[in-house]
PDB file of C-alpha atoms in Angstrom:
ATOM      1  CA  UNK T  25      93.085-109.346 -69.885  1.00 89.00           C
ATOM      2  CA  UNK T  26      92.226-105.693 -69.383  1.00 92.00           C
ATOM      3  CA  UNK T  27      88.616-105.000 -68.346  1.00 94.00           C
ATOM      4  CA  UNK T  28      87.140-101.607 -69.218  1.00 95.00           C
ATOM      5  CA  UNK T  29      83.723-100.657 -67.806  1.00 95.00           C
ATOM      6  CA  UNK T  30      82.206 -97.444 -69.178  1.00 94.00           C
ATOM      7  CA  UNK T  31      85.705 -96.197 -69.955  1.00 94.00           C
ATOM      8  CA  UNK T  32      87.167 -97.049 -66.532  1.00 93.00           C
ATOM      9  CA  UNK T  33      89.922 -99.658 -66.259  1.00 91.00           C
ATOM     10  CA  UNK T  34      90.721-102.117 -63.456  1.00 82.00           C
ATOM     11  CA  UNK T  35      87.416-101.785 -61.568  1.00 87.00           C
ATOM     12  CA  UNK T  36      87.330-105.586 -61.660  1.00 87.00           C
ATOM     13  CA  UNK T  37      90.429-107.765 -61.949  1.00 87.00           C
ATOM     14  CA  UNK T  38      90.139-111.182 -63.659  1.00 86.00           C
ATOM     15  CA  UNK T  39      91.718-114.383 -62.370  1.00 81.00           C
ATOM     16  CA  UNK T  40      94.245-115.802 -64.835  1.00 74.00           C
ATOM     17  CA  UNK T  41      92.835-119.320 -64.858  1.00 85.00           C
ATOM     18  CA  UNK T  42      89.108-118.514 -65.047  1.00 91.00           C
ATOM     19  CA  UNK T  43      87.021-118.827 -68.191  1.00 93.00           C
ATOM     20  CA  UNK T  44      85.317-116.020 -70.045  1.00 93.00           C
ATOM     21  CA  UNK T  45      81.968-117.460 -68.923  1.00 92.00           C
ATOM     22  CA  UNK T  46      82.966-117.347 -65.243  1.00 92.00           C
ATOM     23  CA  UNK T  47      84.243-113.794 -65.615  1.00 93.00           C
ATOM     24  CA  UNK T  48      81.033-112.604 -67.297  1.00 93.00           C
ATOM     25  CA  UNK T  49      78.935-114.081 -64.468  1.00 92.00           C
ATOM     26  CA  UNK T  50      81.069-112.164 -61.930  1.00 93.00           C
ATOM     27  CA  UNK T  51      80.814-108.956 -63.956  1.00 94.00           C
ATOM     28  CA  UNK T  52      77.040-109.238 -64.350  1.00 92.00           C
ATOM     29  CA  UNK T  53      76.681-109.650 -60.571  1.00 92.00           C
ATOM     30  CA  UNK T  54      79.061-106.754 -59.856  1.00 93.00           C
ATOM     31  CA  UNK T  55      77.209-104.479 -62.258  1.00 93.00           C
ATOM     32  CA  UNK T  56      73.803-105.553 -60.916  1.00 90.00           C
ATOM     33  CA  UNK T  57      74.991-104.831 -57.355  1.00 92.00           C
ATOM     34  CA  UNK T  58      75.875-101.342 -58.578  1.00 92.00           C
ATOM     35  CA  UNK T  59      72.315-100.948 -59.930  1.00 91.00           C
ATOM     36  CA  UNK T  60      73.371-100.946 -63.565  1.00 93.00           C
ATOM     37  CA  UNK T  61      72.692-103.217 -66.534  1.00 93.00           C
ATOM     38  CA  UNK T  62      75.052-104.299 -69.326  1.00 93.00           C
ATOM     39  CA  UNK T  63      73.888-102.923 -72.671  1.00 91.00           C
ATOM     40  CA  UNK T  64      76.852-103.956 -74.814  1.00 92.00           C
ATOM     41  CA  UNK T  65      79.917-106.190 -74.557  1.00 94.00           C
ATOM     42  CA  UNK T  66      82.963-105.739 -76.787  1.00 95.00           C
ATOM     43  CA  UNK T  67      85.759-108.285 -77.006  1.00 95.00           C
ATOM     44  CA  UNK T  68      88.999-107.198 -78.695  1.00 95.00           C
ATOM     45  CA  UNK T  69      87.177-104.053 -79.867  1.00 93.00           C
ATOM     46  CA  UNK T  70      84.303-105.888 -81.579  1.00 93.00           C
ATOM     47  CA  UNK T  71      80.685-106.217 -80.358  1.00 90.00           C
ATOM     48  CA  UNK T  72      80.092-109.677 -78.897  1.00 88.00           C
ATOM     49  CA  UNK T  73      76.820-111.215 -80.077  1.00 83.00           C
ATOM     50  CA  UNK T  74      74.851-113.704 -77.993  1.00 80.00           C
ATOM     51  CA  UNK T  75      75.839-116.520 -80.362  1.00 81.00           C
ATOM     52  CA  UNK T  76      79.540-115.573 -80.297  1.00 85.00           C
ATOM     53  CA  UNK T  77      79.482-115.259 -76.509  1.00 86.00           C
ATOM     54  CA  UNK T  78      78.079-118.775 -76.115  1.00 87.00           C
ATOM     55  CA  UNK T  79      80.830-120.153 -78.368  1.00 88.00           C
ATOM     56  CA  UNK T  80      83.585-118.498 -76.304  1.00 90.00           C
ATOM     57  CA  UNK T  81      82.350-119.129 -72.745  1.00 89.00           C
ATOM     58  CA  UNK T  82      84.788-121.980 -72.046  1.00 92.00           C
ATOM     59  CA  UNK T  83      87.886-120.145 -73.295  1.00 92.00           C
ATOM     60  CA  UNK T  84      90.377-118.823 -70.725  1.00 93.00           C
ATOM     61  CA  UNK T  85      90.422-115.066 -70.137  1.00 92.00           C
ATOM     62  CA  UNK T  86      94.200-115.172 -70.669  1.00 91.00           C
ATOM     63  CA  UNK T  87      93.512-115.820 -74.365  1.00 92.00           C
ATOM     64  CA  UNK T  88      92.091-112.300 -74.783  1.00 93.00           C
ATOM     65  CA  UNK T  89      93.531-108.801 -74.385  1.00 93.00           C
ATOM     66  CA  UNK T  90      90.597-106.414 -73.848  1.00 94.00           C
ATOM     67  CA  UNK T  91      87.007-106.831 -72.652  1.00 95.00           C
ATOM     68  CA  UNK T  92      84.839-103.697 -72.703  1.00 96.00           C
ATOM     69  CA  UNK T  93      81.451-103.348 -71.048  1.00 96.00           C
ATOM     70  CA  UNK T  94      78.985-100.513 -71.517  1.00 96.00           C
ATOM     71  CA  UNK T  95      76.305-100.111 -68.863  1.00 95.00           C
ATOM     72  CA  UNK T  96      73.225 -98.000 -68.198  1.00 95.00           C
ATOM     73  CA  UNK T  97      70.589 -97.256 -65.599  1.00 94.00           C
ATOM     74  CA  UNK T  98      68.173-100.233 -65.872  1.00 93.00           C
ATOM     75  CA  UNK T  99      65.004 -98.140 -66.072  1.00 92.00           C
ATOM     76  CA  UNK T 100      66.367 -95.733 -68.663  1.00 91.00           C
ATOM     77  CA  UNK T 101      67.792 -98.595 -70.732  1.00 94.00           C
ATOM     78  CA  UNK T 102      64.544-100.603 -70.641  1.00 93.00           C
ATOM     79  CA  UNK T 103      62.257 -97.704 -71.580  1.00 92.00           C
ATOM     80  CA  UNK T 104      64.670 -96.612 -74.329  1.00 93.00           C
ATOM     81  CA  UNK T 105      64.930-100.185 -75.679  1.00 94.00           C
ATOM     82  CA  UNK T 106      61.148-100.635 -75.703  1.00 94.00           C
ATOM     83  CA  UNK T 107      60.776 -97.320 -77.512  1.00 93.00           C
ATOM     84  CA  UNK T 108      63.271 -98.496 -80.145  1.00 94.00           C
ATOM     85  CA  UNK T 109      61.391-101.784 -80.499  1.00 94.00           C
ATOM     86  CA  UNK T 110      58.163 -99.939 -81.245  1.00 92.00           C
ATOM     87  CA  UNK T 111      59.982 -98.152 -84.057  1.00 92.00           C
ATOM     88  CA  UNK T 112      61.713-101.255 -85.400  1.00 93.00           C
ATOM     89  CA  UNK T 113      58.769-103.683 -85.388  1.00 93.00           C
ATOM     90  CA  UNK T 114      56.744-101.922 -88.135  1.00 93.00           C
ATOM     91  CA  UNK T 115      59.952-101.702 -90.193  1.00 94.00           C
ATOM     92  CA  UNK T 116      60.558-105.441 -89.766  1.00 94.00           C
ATOM     93  CA  UNK T 117      56.960-106.187 -90.798  1.00 94.00           C
ATOM     94  CA  UNK T 118      57.239-103.981 -93.900  1.00 96.00           C
ATOM     95  CA  UNK T 119      60.565-105.543 -94.847  1.00 95.00           C
ATOM     96  CA  UNK T 120      59.098-109.040 -94.499  1.00 94.00           C
ATOM     97  CA  UNK T 121      56.354-108.046 -96.927  1.00 96.00           C
ATOM     98  CA  UNK T 122      59.058-106.751 -99.288  1.00 96.00           C
ATOM     99  CA  UNK T 123      60.892-110.076 -98.965  1.00 95.00           C
ATOM    100  CA  UNK T 124      57.666-111.873 -99.894  1.00 95.00           C
ATOM    101  CA  UNK T 125      57.250-109.683-102.977  1.00 96.00           C
ATOM    102  CA  UNK T 126      60.879-110.204-104.034  1.00 96.00           C
ATOM    103  CA  UNK T 127      60.487-113.975-103.701  1.00 95.00           C
ATOM    104  CA  UNK T 128      57.363-113.891-105.840  1.00 93.00           C
ATOM    105  CA  UNK T 129      59.330-111.947-108.457  1.00 94.00           C
ATOM    106  CA  UNK T 130      62.110-114.544-108.327  1.00 93.00           C
ATOM    107  CA  UNK T 131      64.718-112.095-106.997  1.00 95.00           C
ATOM    108  CA  UNK T 132      66.002-114.503-104.352  1.00 93.00           C
ATOM    109  CA  UNK T 133      69.368-112.804-103.779  1.00 93.00           C
ATOM    110  CA  UNK T 134      67.811-109.497-102.685  1.00 95.00           C
ATOM    111  CA  UNK T 135      65.037-111.324-100.853  1.00 94.00           C
ATOM    112  CA  UNK T 136      67.314-113.378 -98.618  1.00 92.00           C
ATOM    113  CA  UNK T 137      69.712-110.495 -98.024  1.00 94.00           C
ATOM    114  CA  UNK T 138      66.788-108.414 -96.741  1.00 94.00           C
ATOM    115  CA  UNK T 139      65.434-111.375 -94.766  1.00 91.00           C
ATOM    116  CA  UNK T 140      68.818-111.737 -93.049  1.00 91.00           C
ATOM    117  CA  UNK T 141      68.609-108.083 -91.939  1.00 92.00           C
ATOM    118  CA  UNK T 142      65.070-108.684 -90.636  1.00 91.00           C
ATOM    119  CA  UNK T 143      66.219-111.702 -88.636  1.00 86.00           C
ATOM    120  CA  UNK T 144      69.157-109.799 -87.093  1.00 87.00           C
ATOM    121  CA  UNK T 145      66.861-106.970 -85.997  1.00 90.00           C
ATOM    122  CA  UNK T 146      64.259-109.432 -84.747  1.00 87.00           C
ATOM    123  CA  UNK T 147      66.946-111.228 -82.701  1.00 85.00           C
ATOM    124  CA  UNK T 148      67.878-107.888 -81.121  1.00 89.00           C
ATOM    125  CA  UNK T 149      64.233-107.339 -80.134  1.00 89.00           C
ATOM    126  CA  UNK T 150      63.927-110.813 -78.598  1.00 85.00           C
ATOM    127  CA  UNK T 151      67.248-110.643 -76.739  1.00 87.00           C
ATOM    128  CA  UNK T 152      66.266-107.335 -75.164  1.00 90.00           C
ATOM    129  CA  UNK T 153      62.773-108.564 -74.251  1.00 89.00           C
ATOM    130  CA  UNK T 154      64.406-111.538 -72.488  1.00 88.00           C
ATOM    131  CA  UNK T 155      66.831-109.204 -70.723  1.00 90.00           C
ATOM    132  CA  UNK T 156      64.001-106.921 -69.571  1.00 91.00           C
ATOM    133  CA  UNK T 157      62.077-109.929 -68.221  1.00 89.00           C
ATOM    134  CA  UNK T 158      65.147-111.079 -66.263  1.00 88.00           C
ATOM    135  CA  UNK T 159      66.229-107.622 -65.041  1.00 90.00           C
ATOM    136  CA  UNK T 160      62.820-106.604 -63.694  1.00 89.00           C
ATOM    137  CA  UNK T 161      61.654-110.070 -62.570  1.00 85.00           C
ATOM    138  CA  UNK T 162      58.718-110.037 -64.962  1.00 82.00           C
ATOM    139  CA  UNK T 163      57.068-113.364 -65.728  1.00 78.00           C
ATOM    140  CA  UNK T 164      55.930-113.351 -69.344  1.00 75.00           C
ATOM    141  CA  UNK T 165      54.034-116.620 -68.745  1.00 72.00           C
ATOM    142  CA  UNK T 166      51.730-114.738 -66.367  1.00 68.00           C
ATOM    143  CA  UNK T 167      51.272-111.548 -68.371  1.00 68.00           C
ATOM    144  CA  UNK T 168      47.815-111.353 -69.961  1.00 65.00           C
ATOM    145  CA  UNK T 169      47.083-108.846 -72.715  1.00 65.00           C
ATOM    146  CA  UNK T 170      43.925-107.966 -74.636  1.00 63.00           C
ATOM    147  CA  UNK T 171      44.813-110.465 -77.366  1.00 65.00           C
ATOM    148  CA  UNK T 172      45.833-113.288 -75.029  1.00 69.00           C
ATOM    149  CA  UNK T 173      48.873-114.379 -73.018  1.00 72.00           C
ATOM    150  CA  UNK T 174      52.244-113.076 -74.132  1.00 71.00           C
ATOM    151  CA  UNK T 175      53.841-116.517 -73.833  1.00 72.00           C
ATOM    152  CA  UNK T 176      51.223-117.951 -76.233  1.00 78.00           C
ATOM    153  CA  UNK T 177      51.985-115.223 -78.765  1.00 76.00           C
ATOM    154  CA  UNK T 178      55.696-116.002 -78.537  1.00 75.00           C
ATOM    155  CA  UNK T 179      55.003-119.732 -78.963  1.00 80.00           C
ATOM    156  CA  UNK T 180      52.841-119.096 -82.063  1.00 84.00           C
ATOM    157  CA  UNK T 181      55.580-116.956 -83.553  1.00 80.00           C
ATOM    158  CA  UNK T 182      58.282-119.568 -82.944  1.00 81.00           C
ATOM    159  CA  UNK T 183      56.101-122.238 -84.567  1.00 88.00           C
ATOM    160  CA  UNK T 184      55.809-120.042 -87.663  1.00 87.00           C
ATOM    161  CA  UNK T 185      59.587-119.545 -87.697  1.00 85.00           C
ATOM    162  CA  UNK T 186      60.039-123.338 -87.630  1.00 89.00           C
ATOM    163  CA  UNK T 187      57.510-123.697 -90.467  1.00 92.00           C
ATOM    164  CA  UNK T 188      59.426-121.075 -92.462  1.00 89.00           C
ATOM    165  CA  UNK T 189      62.716-122.915 -91.883  1.00 88.00           C
ATOM    166  CA  UNK T 190      61.192-126.186 -93.079  1.00 93.00           C
ATOM    167  CA  UNK T 191      59.921-124.489 -96.231  1.00 92.00           C
ATOM    168  CA  UNK T 192      63.372-122.980 -96.842  1.00 89.00           C
ATOM    169  CA  UNK T 193      65.060-126.380 -96.473  1.00 91.00           C
ATOM    170  CA  UNK T 194      62.603-127.783 -99.029  1.00 93.00           C
ATOM    171  CA  UNK T 195      63.201-124.790-101.354  1.00 90.00           C
ATOM    172  CA  UNK T 196      59.458-124.083-101.123  1.00 93.00           C
ATOM    173  CA  UNK T 197      59.930-120.357-101.559  1.00 92.00           C
ATOM    174  CA  UNK T 198      56.290-119.541-102.326  1.00 92.00           C
ATOM    175  CA  UNK T 199      55.285-121.001 -98.955  1.00 94.00           C
ATOM    176  CA  UNK T 200      58.005-118.864 -97.344  1.00 93.00           C
ATOM    177  CA  UNK T 201      56.577-115.795 -99.098  1.00 94.00           C
ATOM    178  CA  UNK T 202      53.046-116.581 -97.877  1.00 95.00           C
ATOM    179  CA  UNK T 203      54.142-117.130 -94.265  1.00 93.00           C
ATOM    180  CA  UNK T 204      56.131-113.877 -94.226  1.00 94.00           C
ATOM    181  CA  UNK T 205      53.345-111.778 -95.725  1.00 94.00           C
ATOM    182  CA  UNK T 206      50.213-113.278 -94.174  1.00 94.00           C
ATOM    183  CA  UNK T 207      51.411-114.767 -90.879  1.00 92.00           C
ATOM    184  CA  UNK T 208      54.641-113.237 -89.575  1.00 91.00           C
ATOM    185  CA  UNK T 209      54.220-109.611 -90.669  1.00 93.00           C
ATOM    186  CA  UNK T 210      50.772-109.216 -88.995  1.00 91.00           C
ATOM    187  CA  UNK T 211      52.035-110.831 -85.775  1.00 87.00           C
ATOM    188  CA  UNK T 212      55.046-108.527 -85.674  1.00 89.00           C
ATOM    189  CA  UNK T 213      52.729-105.523 -85.980  1.00 88.00           C
ATOM    190  CA  UNK T 214      50.661-106.988 -83.143  1.00 83.00           C
ATOM    191  CA  UNK T 215      53.806-107.301 -81.034  1.00 83.00           C
ATOM    192  CA  UNK T 216      54.201-103.526 -81.261  1.00 83.00           C
ATOM    193  CA  UNK T 217      51.109-103.241 -79.033  1.00 81.00           C
ATOM    194  CA  UNK T 218      52.506-105.841 -76.623  1.00 82.00           C
ATOM    195  CA  UNK T 219      55.776-103.907 -76.319  1.00 87.00           C
ATOM    196  CA  UNK T 220      53.751-100.797 -75.485  1.00 84.00           C
ATOM    197  CA  UNK T 221      51.948-102.670 -72.711  1.00 82.00           C
ATOM    198  CA  UNK T 222      55.241-103.979 -71.291  1.00 86.00           C
ATOM    199  CA  UNK T 223      56.452-100.363 -71.191  1.00 86.00           C
ATOM    200  CA  UNK T 224      53.326 -99.426 -69.214  1.00 83.00           C
ATOM    201  CA  UNK T 225      53.995-102.269 -66.749  1.00 82.00           C
ATOM    202  CA  UNK T 226      57.522-100.984 -66.177  1.00 85.00           C
ATOM    203  CA  UNK T 227      56.280 -97.424 -65.669  1.00 81.00           C
ATOM    204  CA  UNK T 228      53.864 -98.744 -63.034  1.00 80.00           C
ATOM    205  CA  UNK T 229      56.794-100.448 -61.269  1.00 79.00           C
ATOM    206  CA  UNK T 230      58.715 -97.172 -61.325  1.00 75.00           C
ATOM    207  CA  UNK T 231      55.849 -95.430 -59.557  1.00 69.00           C
TER     208      UNK T 231
END
């Protein structure tokens, strides 16, 4: 396997018998030691999602040809990511309200296509929040905001996601519409404020 990091080849050489999971652990440590953070992984030229990565961790590196990593300065990446989140969250909330309206109109095909896009973007937000917590040794269980503890807000949101999934399995689409419009969308808008406060915490660390 050829490893390319920010366009440079052979900075790290893989062992032939190691797994992709073992290699990624080594690469994450090497990049962290060089005061960088991984912002994207590409395998065979395609972006590797968190779900895909988990499915491939036990495969041997010899089964693949090219692994590309793109890195950034941790502070710049985190502040940029949080800024993007603050832009995306209102869009996700608005789209969830649109999904609710489409469901009420009976246009399920458009509704669930748009909901899928919302979920993908929401997953990106959550994955990056987790990465920021890990990279900067933040403890979200200890962070207290004006509206309560961050960990409690996350727990409430996950409970609503589970409730939505149950309603979907039961084909109770009107309940799905209500949860999206009256529960999830407002909480996503609230999370925009939380993201802003996390950005302030990071800026304080920088100083």
